[in-house]
């Protein structure tokens, strides 16, 4: 009393400078997880689509150790793979993931981690025999 000003409830009211926000953001999570059966069907159909398009290539497991990216690039070029390629090379030498990192349009992944989106995102699918067995086990 005695200031000559109107009464205010709080200085943190939205009407004041440095006050609150009237309708501030309310962070919410709208994510949705798909059922496992739908994910399994999607993986099976993506493999089927690559097989029917004749862009699925299966090779024996590569046991030789690759030292240089240049050497592995020659092997890939000899296979004549066009466009973005996803290689699922389980059972192969671990050095392949290191030497293939710097190749353009070439991704290496484990068969356990591959999703239907990963398979459909790439034009060509390149599998080792072990990776194919693991994928078929996941599908059935």
PDB file of C-alpha atoms in Angstrom:
ATOM      1  CA  UNK A   1       0.000   0.000   0.000  1.00  0.00           C
ATOM      2  CA  UNK A   2       1.011   3.516  -0.526  1.00  0.00           C
ATOM      3  CA  UNK A   3       2.980   2.974  -3.756  1.00  0.00           C
ATOM      4  CA  UNK A   4       0.255   4.352  -5.977  1.00  0.00           C
ATOM      5  CA  UNK A   5       0.454   1.364  -8.289  1.00  0.00           C
ATOM      6  CA  UNK A   6      -2.117  -1.345  -8.994  1.00  0.00           C
ATOM      7  CA  UNK A   7      -1.928  -4.574  -7.029  1.00  0.00           C
ATOM      8  CA  UNK A   8      -0.157  -7.491  -8.742  1.00  0.00           C
ATOM      9  CA  UNK A   9      -0.179 -11.091  -7.604  1.00  0.00           C
ATOM     10  CA  UNK A  10       3.353 -11.985  -8.699  1.00  0.00           C
ATOM     11  CA  UNK A  11       6.210 -10.504 -10.698  1.00  0.00           C
ATOM     12  CA  UNK A  12       6.474 -13.845 -12.520  1.00  0.00           C
ATOM     13  CA  UNK A  13       3.078 -13.384 -14.128  1.00  0.00           C
ATOM     14  CA  UNK A  14       3.075 -13.624 -17.976  1.00  0.00           C
ATOM     15  CA  UNK A  15       2.146  -9.950 -18.095  1.00  0.00           C
ATOM     16  CA  UNK A  16       5.478  -8.904 -16.601  1.00  0.00           C
ATOM     17  CA  UNK A  17       8.919  -8.725 -18.219  1.00  0.00           C
ATOM     18  CA  UNK A  18      10.833 -11.908 -17.307  1.00  0.00           C
ATOM     19  CA  UNK A  19       7.499 -13.459 -16.403  1.00  0.00           C
ATOM     20  CA  UNK A  20       6.166 -16.869 -17.419  1.00  0.00           C
ATOM     21  CA  UNK A  21       5.048 -18.081 -20.839  1.00  0.00           C
ATOM     22  CA  UNK A  22       1.280 -18.282 -21.314  1.00  0.00           C
ATOM     23  CA  UNK A  23       1.028 -21.448 -23.415  1.00  0.00           C
ATOM     24  CA  UNK A  24       4.559 -22.798 -23.311  1.00  0.00           C
ATOM     25  CA  UNK A  25       5.714 -25.972 -25.061  1.00  0.00           C
ATOM     26  CA  UNK A  26       4.720 -29.302 -23.578  1.00  0.00           C
ATOM     27  CA  UNK A  27       7.189 -31.914 -24.794  1.00  0.00           C
ATOM     28  CA  UNK A  28       5.395 -35.111 -25.696  1.00  0.00           C
ATOM     29  CA  UNK A  29       6.463 -38.379 -27.227  1.00  0.00           C
ATOM     30  CA  UNK A  30       4.386 -39.438 -30.240  1.00  0.00           C
ATOM     31  CA  UNK A  31       6.597 -42.397 -31.159  1.00  0.00           C
ATOM     32  CA  UNK A  32       5.004 -45.743 -31.928  1.00  0.00           C
ATOM     33  CA  UNK A  33       6.664 -49.123 -31.927  1.00  0.00           C
ATOM     34  CA  UNK A  34       5.492 -51.611 -34.514  1.00  0.00           C
ATOM     35  CA  UNK A  35       4.603 -55.161 -33.496  1.00  0.00           C
ATOM     36  CA  UNK A  36       7.329 -57.761 -34.037  1.00  0.00           C
ATOM     37  CA  UNK A  37       5.203 -59.752 -36.483  1.00  0.00           C
ATOM     38  CA  UNK A  38       4.811 -56.730 -38.758  1.00  0.00           C
ATOM     39  CA  UNK A  39       8.566 -56.046 -38.638  1.00  0.00           C
ATOM     40  CA  UNK A  40       9.218 -59.689 -39.549  1.00  0.00           C
ATOM     41  CA  UNK A  41       6.789 -59.559 -42.496  1.00  0.00           C
ATOM     42  CA  UNK A  42       8.328 -56.289 -43.700  1.00  0.00           C
ATOM     43  CA  UNK A  43      11.816 -57.813 -43.619  1.00  0.00           C
ATOM     44  CA  UNK A  44      10.618 -60.892 -45.525  1.00  0.00           C
ATOM     45  CA  UNK A  45       8.887 -58.797 -48.189  1.00  0.00           C
ATOM     46  CA  UNK A  46      11.884 -56.492 -48.623  1.00  0.00           C
ATOM     47  CA  UNK A  47      14.116 -59.518 -49.216  1.00  0.00           C
ATOM     48  CA  UNK A  48      11.538 -60.911 -51.626  1.00  0.00           C
ATOM     49  CA  UNK A  49      11.448 -57.604 -53.521  1.00  0.00           C
ATOM     50  CA  UNK A  50      15.246 -57.605 -53.919  1.00  0.00           C
ATOM     51  CA  UNK A  51      15.192 -61.235 -55.063  1.00  0.00           C
ATOM     52  CA  UNK A  52      12.480 -60.592 -57.665  1.00  0.00           C
ATOM     53  CA  UNK A  53      14.258 -57.467 -58.925  1.00  0.00           C
ATOM     54  CA  UNK A  54      17.443 -59.584 -59.279  1.00  0.00           C
ATOM     55  CA  UNK A  55      19.420 -57.148 -57.124  1.00  0.00           C
ATOM     56  CA  UNK A  56      20.234 -59.661 -54.382  1.00  0.00           C
ATOM     57  CA  UNK A  57      23.691 -61.232 -54.612  1.00  0.00           C
ATOM     58  CA  UNK A  58      24.922 -64.018 -52.343  1.00  0.00           C
ATOM     59  CA  UNK A  59      28.596 -64.998 -52.031  1.00  0.00           C
ATOM     60  CA  UNK A  60      30.668 -67.396 -49.967  1.00  0.00           C
ATOM     61  CA  UNK A  61      32.137 -66.028 -46.748  1.00  0.00           C
ATOM     62  CA  UNK A  62      35.300 -64.021 -47.432  1.00  0.00           C
ATOM     63  CA  UNK A  63      38.074 -65.407 -45.249  1.00  0.00           C
ATOM     64  CA  UNK A  64      41.013 -63.507 -46.784  1.00  0.00           C
ATOM     65  CA  UNK A  65      42.222 -60.476 -44.887  1.00  0.00           C
ATOM     66  CA  UNK A  66      41.980 -57.178 -46.781  1.00  0.00           C
ATOM     67  CA  UNK A  67      44.634 -54.603 -45.966  1.00  0.00           C
ATOM     68  CA  UNK A  68      43.823 -51.714 -48.297  1.00  0.00           C
ATOM     69  CA  UNK A  69      40.633 -49.990 -49.386  1.00  0.00           C
ATOM     70  CA  UNK A  70      42.007 -49.899 -52.931  1.00  0.00           C
ATOM     71  CA  UNK A  71      42.196 -53.710 -53.053  1.00  0.00           C
ATOM     72  CA  UNK A  72      38.642 -54.120 -51.760  1.00  0.00           C
ATOM     73  CA  UNK A  73      37.407 -51.445 -54.209  1.00  0.00           C
ATOM     74  CA  UNK A  74      38.775 -53.551 -57.082  1.00  0.00           C
ATOM     75  CA  UNK A  75      36.837 -56.566 -55.798  1.00  0.00           C
ATOM     76  CA  UNK A  76      33.629 -54.526 -55.570  1.00  0.00           C
ATOM     77  CA  UNK A  77      34.199 -53.012 -59.012  1.00  0.00           C
ATOM     78  CA  UNK A  78      34.695 -56.513 -60.437  1.00  0.00           C
ATOM     79  CA  UNK A  79      31.267 -57.511 -59.114  1.00  0.00           C
ATOM     80  CA  UNK A  80      29.744 -54.655 -61.168  1.00  0.00           C
ATOM     81  CA  UNK A  81      27.375 -53.435 -58.436  1.00  0.00           C
ATOM     82  CA  UNK A  82      25.327 -50.431 -59.511  1.00  0.00           C
ATOM     83  CA  UNK A  83      23.942 -47.743 -57.208  1.00  0.00           C
ATOM     84  CA  UNK A  84      23.882 -47.793 -53.423  1.00  0.00           C
ATOM     85  CA  UNK A  85      24.862 -51.187 -52.078  1.00  0.00           C
ATOM     86  CA  UNK A  86      24.207 -52.718 -48.686  1.00  0.00           C
ATOM     87  CA  UNK A  87      26.573 -55.525 -47.753  1.00  0.00           C
ATOM     88  CA  UNK A  88      25.626 -57.931 -44.985  1.00  0.00           C
ATOM     89  CA  UNK A  89      28.904 -59.734 -44.472  1.00  0.00           C
ATOM     90  CA  UNK A  90      28.528 -61.870 -41.360  1.00  0.00           C
ATOM     91  CA  UNK A  91      31.068 -64.640 -41.093  1.00  0.00           C
ATOM     92  CA  UNK A  92      33.598 -62.694 -43.150  1.00  0.00           C
ATOM     93  CA  UNK A  93      36.915 -61.280 -42.020  1.00  0.00           C
ATOM     94  CA  UNK A  94      36.468 -58.256 -39.677  1.00  0.00           C
ATOM     95  CA  UNK A  95      38.956 -56.201 -41.695  1.00  0.00           C
ATOM     96  CA  UNK A  96      36.363 -55.855 -44.477  1.00  0.00           C
ATOM     97  CA  UNK A  97      34.271 -53.424 -42.453  1.00  0.00           C
ATOM     98  CA  UNK A  98      37.369 -51.247 -41.953  1.00  0.00           C
ATOM     99  CA  UNK A  99      38.504 -51.193 -45.592  1.00  0.00           C
ATOM    100  CA  UNK A 100      34.987 -50.607 -46.939  1.00  0.00           C
ATOM    101  CA  UNK A 101      34.228 -47.540 -44.802  1.00  0.00           C
ATOM    102  CA  UNK A 102      35.640 -45.095 -47.339  1.00  0.00           C
ATOM    103  CA  UNK A 103      33.851 -46.506 -50.402  1.00  0.00           C
ATOM    104  CA  UNK A 104      31.113 -44.326 -51.834  1.00  0.00           C
ATOM    105  CA  UNK A 105      27.637 -45.878 -52.088  1.00  0.00           C
ATOM    106  CA  UNK A 106      28.736 -48.962 -50.122  1.00  0.00           C
ATOM    107  CA  UNK A 107      27.479 -49.729 -46.612  1.00  0.00           C
ATOM    108  CA  UNK A 108      28.399 -52.701 -44.447  1.00  0.00           C
ATOM    109  CA  UNK A 109      26.100 -53.919 -41.694  1.00  0.00           C
ATOM    110  CA  UNK A 110      25.514 -57.020 -39.579  1.00  0.00           C
ATOM    111  CA  UNK A 111      22.537 -59.209 -40.463  1.00  0.00           C
ATOM    112  CA  UNK A 112      21.113 -58.889 -36.929  1.00  0.00           C
ATOM    113  CA  UNK A 113      20.907 -55.099 -37.294  1.00  0.00           C
ATOM    114  CA  UNK A 114      19.451 -54.926 -40.809  1.00  0.00           C
ATOM    115  CA  UNK A 115      15.878 -53.694 -41.113  1.00  0.00           C
ATOM    116  CA  UNK A 116      13.418 -53.642 -43.995  1.00  0.00           C
ATOM    117  CA  UNK A 117      14.068 -49.914 -44.386  1.00  0.00           C
ATOM    118  CA  UNK A 118      17.825 -50.462 -44.711  1.00  0.00           C
ATOM    119  CA  UNK A 119      17.302 -53.130 -47.360  1.00  0.00           C
ATOM    120  CA  UNK A 120      14.848 -51.073 -49.409  1.00  0.00           C
ATOM    121  CA  UNK A 121      16.884 -47.875 -49.082  1.00  0.00           C
ATOM    122  CA  UNK A 122      19.773 -49.439 -51.012  1.00  0.00           C
ATOM    123  CA  UNK A 123      19.511 -50.480 -54.635  1.00  0.00           C
ATOM    124  CA  UNK A 124      21.617 -53.641 -54.348  1.00  0.00           C
ATOM    125  CA  UNK A 125      21.827 -56.167 -51.525  1.00  0.00           C
ATOM    126  CA  UNK A 126      25.096 -58.066 -51.161  1.00  0.00           C
ATOM    127  CA  UNK A 127      25.027 -61.026 -48.734  1.00  0.00           C
ATOM    128  CA  UNK A 128      27.412 -63.604 -47.410  1.00  0.00           C
ATOM    129  CA  UNK A 129      26.146 -67.140 -46.889  1.00  0.00           C
ATOM    130  CA  UNK A 130      26.216 -66.786 -43.103  1.00  0.00           C
ATOM    131  CA  UNK A 131      24.292 -63.498 -43.236  1.00  0.00           C
ATOM    132  CA  UNK A 132      21.647 -65.062 -45.470  1.00  0.00           C
ATOM    133  CA  UNK A 133      21.150 -67.900 -42.979  1.00  0.00           C
ATOM    134  CA  UNK A 134      20.775 -65.402 -40.123  1.00  0.00           C
ATOM    135  CA  UNK A 135      18.269 -63.317 -42.098  1.00  0.00           C
ATOM    136  CA  UNK A 136      16.209 -66.374 -43.012  1.00  0.00           C
ATOM    137  CA  UNK A 137      16.233 -67.426 -39.357  1.00  0.00           C
ATOM    138  CA  UNK A 138      14.925 -63.977 -38.374  1.00  0.00           C
ATOM    139  CA  UNK A 139      12.191 -64.131 -41.022  1.00  0.00           C
ATOM    140  CA  UNK A 140      10.831 -67.554 -40.027  1.00  0.00           C
TER     141      UNK A 140
END
